[in-house]
Tab-separated table of C-alpha atoms and ligand atoms in Angstrom:
chain	number	residue	atom	x	y	z
Y	1	MET	CA	-41.159	-23.037	28.473
Y	2	ASP	CA	-41.848	-20.007	30.696
Y	3	LEU	CA	-44.646	-19.696	33.231
Y	4	ALA	CA	-47.000	-17.742	30.931
Y	5	GLU	CA	-46.605	-20.263	28.093
Y	6	ASP	CA	-47.240	-23.026	30.580
Y	7	MET	CA	-50.455	-21.357	31.755
Y	8	TYR	CA	-51.755	-20.871	28.205
Y	9	ARG	CA	-50.945	-24.465	27.378
Y	10	GLU	CA	-52.825	-25.563	30.512
Y	11	GLU	CA	-55.825	-23.457	29.491
Y	12	LEU	CA	-55.901	-25.185	26.103
Y	13	LEU	CA	-55.584	-28.619	27.688
Y	14	ASP	CA	-58.348	-27.768	30.115
Y	15	HIS	CA	-60.714	-27.106	27.183
Y	16	TYR	CA	-59.603	-30.412	25.691
Y	17	ARG	CA	-60.099	-32.435	28.895
Y	18	ARG	CA	-63.272	-30.682	30.038
Y	19	PRO	CA	-64.788	-29.248	26.858
Y	20	GLN	CA	-67.611	-26.742	27.029
Y	21	ASN	CA	-70.725	-27.515	24.993
Y	22	HIS	CA	-69.772	-31.083	24.215
Y	23	GLY	CA	-72.715	-33.173	23.052
Y	24	LYS	CA	-75.426	-33.246	20.421
Y	25	ILE	CA	-78.692	-31.391	19.843
Y	26	GLY	CA	-81.686	-33.250	18.403
Y	27	ASN	CA	-83.490	-31.376	15.600
Y	28	ALA	CA	-80.672	-28.869	15.286
Y	29	ASP	CA	-81.248	-26.082	12.746
Y	30	ILE	CA	-77.540	-26.105	11.892
Y	31	ASN	CA	-75.748	-29.425	11.660
Y	32	TYR	CA	-72.513	-30.087	9.845
Y	33	ARG	CA	-69.716	-32.589	10.270
Y	34	ASP	CA	-66.340	-31.666	8.917
Y	35	PHE	CA	-63.040	-33.489	9.073
Y	36	ASN	CA	-59.374	-32.936	8.485
Y	37	PRO	CA	-58.454	-35.194	5.530
Y	38	VAL	CA	-54.828	-35.331	6.655
Y	39	CYS	CA	-55.489	-36.998	10.020
Y	40	GLY	CA	-59.178	-37.962	9.913
Y	41	ASP	CA	-60.059	-35.915	13.015
Y	42	GLU	CA	-63.605	-34.613	12.970
Y	43	ILE	CA	-65.948	-32.060	14.478
Y	44	GLU	CA	-69.732	-32.111	14.165
Y	45	ILE	CA	-71.557	-28.895	15.013
Y	46	PHE	CA	-75.172	-28.696	16.177
Y	47	ALA	CA	-76.942	-25.380	16.723
Y	48	LYS	CA	-80.424	-24.023	17.294
Y	49	VAL	CA	-81.328	-20.667	15.772
Y	50	LYS	CA	-83.815	-18.242	17.301
Y	51	ASN	CA	-84.438	-14.704	15.976
Y	52	ASP	CA	-81.444	-15.034	13.641
Y	53	ALA	CA	-79.136	-15.765	16.593
Y	54	ILE	CA	-77.478	-18.934	17.855
Y	55	SER	CA	-79.560	-19.832	20.904
Y	56	GLU	CA	-77.858	-23.160	21.612
Y	57	ILE	CA	-74.723	-24.804	20.251
Y	58	LYS	CA	-72.885	-28.059	20.874
Y	59	PHE	CA	-70.199	-30.111	19.218
Y	60	ALA	CA	-69.156	-33.737	19.003
Y	61	GLY	CA	-66.121	-35.323	17.459
Y	62	LYS	CA	-62.723	-36.717	18.050
Y	63	GLY	CA	-59.282	-35.395	17.453
Y	64	CYS	CA	-56.201	-33.651	18.690
Y	65	ALA	CA	-56.137	-31.293	21.673
Y	66	ILE	CA	-56.061	-28.183	19.471
Y	67	SER	CA	-59.065	-29.147	17.312
Y	68	GLN	CA	-61.200	-30.138	20.297
Y	69	ALA	CA	-60.168	-27.168	22.453
Y	70	ALA	CA	-60.849	-24.818	19.519
Y	71	ALA	CA	-64.368	-26.269	19.204
Y	72	SER	CA	-64.949	-25.722	22.927
Y	73	ILE	CA	-63.704	-22.112	22.741
Y	74	LEU	CA	-65.583	-21.309	19.528
Y	75	THR	CA	-68.913	-22.700	20.739
Y	76	GLU	CA	-68.593	-20.616	23.925
Y	77	HIS	CA	-67.908	-17.543	21.794
Y	78	LEU	CA	-70.871	-18.190	19.478
Y	79	LYS	CA	-73.594	-18.626	22.095
Y	80	GLY	CA	-76.160	-15.873	21.615
Y	81	LYS	CA	-74.352	-14.369	18.593
Y	82	LYS	CA	-76.364	-13.164	15.615
Y	83	LEU	CA	-75.716	-15.304	12.520
Y	84	ALA	CA	-74.535	-12.178	10.706
Y	85	GLU	CA	-71.851	-11.671	13.375
Y	86	ALA	CA	-70.916	-15.355	13.453
Y	87	LYS	CA	-70.381	-15.306	9.690
Y	88	LYS	CA	-67.805	-12.551	10.047
Y	89	ILE	CA	-65.398	-14.586	12.183
Y	90	SER	CA	-62.197	-14.849	10.174
Y	91	ASN	CA	-59.531	-17.532	10.362
Y	92	GLU	CA	-57.218	-15.020	12.060
Y	93	GLU	CA	-59.863	-14.209	14.673
Y	94	MET	CA	-60.421	-17.906	15.374
Y	95	LEU	CA	-56.704	-18.538	15.796
Y	96	SER	CA	-56.385	-15.510	18.069
Y	97	MET	CA	-59.080	-16.959	20.368
Y	98	LEU	CA	-56.809	-19.911	21.117
Y	99	PRO	CA	-54.668	-19.473	24.223
Y	100	ILE	CA	-51.532	-20.566	22.358
Y	101	LYS	CA	-50.063	-19.602	19.009
Y	102	VAL	CA	-50.335	-22.633	16.765
Y	103	SER	CA	-47.615	-23.558	14.296
Y	104	ASN	CA	-48.327	-23.541	10.560
Y	105	LEU	CA	-48.593	-27.320	10.647
Y	106	ARG	CA	-51.438	-27.139	13.195
Y	107	ILE	CA	-53.479	-24.311	11.644
Y	108	LYS	CA	-55.980	-26.768	10.148
Y	109	CYS	CA	-56.523	-28.201	13.649
Y	110	GLY	CA	-57.308	-24.739	14.983
Y	111	LEU	CA	-59.731	-23.974	12.154
Y	112	LEU	CA	-61.642	-27.269	11.891
Y	113	ALA	CA	-64.531	-26.187	14.161
Y	114	LEU	CA	-64.845	-22.809	12.436
Y	115	LYS	CA	-65.037	-24.497	9.033
Y	116	ALA	CA	-67.804	-26.814	10.286
Y	117	VAL	CA	-69.751	-23.821	11.668
Y	118	GLN	CA	-69.289	-21.812	8.458
Y	119	LYS	CA	-70.429	-24.656	6.200
Y	120	GLY	CA	-73.347	-25.455	8.518
Y	121	MET	CA	-74.490	-21.812	8.457
Y	122	LEU	CA	-74.264	-21.706	4.645
Y	123	ILE	CA	-76.461	-24.799	4.318
Y	124	TYR	CA	-78.924	-23.410	6.889
Y	125	GLU	CA	-79.211	-20.092	5.070
Y	126	GLY	CA	-79.497	-21.802	1.678
Y	127	ALA	CA	-82.347	-23.982	2.952
Y	128	LYS	CA	-84.056	-20.930	4.485
Y	129	GLN	CA	-83.878	-19.044	1.187
Y	130	THR	CA	-85.246	-22.032	-0.731
Y	131	LYS	CA	-88.191	-22.171	1.679
Y	132	GLN	CA	-88.840	-18.439	1.202
Y	133	ILE	CA	-88.691	-18.786	-2.595
Y	134	SER	CA	-91.069	-21.737	-2.622
Y	135	ARG	CA	-93.457	-19.782	-0.340
Y	136	THR	CA	-93.520	-16.841	-2.792
Y	137	ASP	CA	-94.211	-19.309	-5.622
Y	138	ASP	CA	-97.396	-20.564	-3.877
T	201	FES	FE1	-56.063	-33.824	13.329
T	201	FES	FE2	-55.293	-31.781	14.654
T	201	FES	S1	-54.110	-33.550	14.205
T	201	FES	S2	-57.145	-31.952	13.550
């Protein structure tokens, strides 16, 4: 392994050992727990939404270094982002945020946090629309 690869690997491990935004948020607007059925590793996302933007975001869970580091990196990236922007993050973009290139076998690890965020946002927006519809019915 060359020096650059070593540095990128260290950066990933640093996110794993000292994750950013690790924890839970009470009364989160967005909350979703997702898991990788192959290994059972899980990520639970908590986020507060203010003016259609992510004002606060945290994650909890357990799993391999890639899944936990990806959650740390993604939550840092999402802080302050508009939901519309957050929804546009593709799998490729998520994987490119990781300091190392993950093998095909580990792609699910790298995408677990993004999947939890995407599903959480869908549920949040669905609930918001239902509230708006029931308000117009009043
Ligand atoms: Fe389980 Fe990576 S080995 S998410």
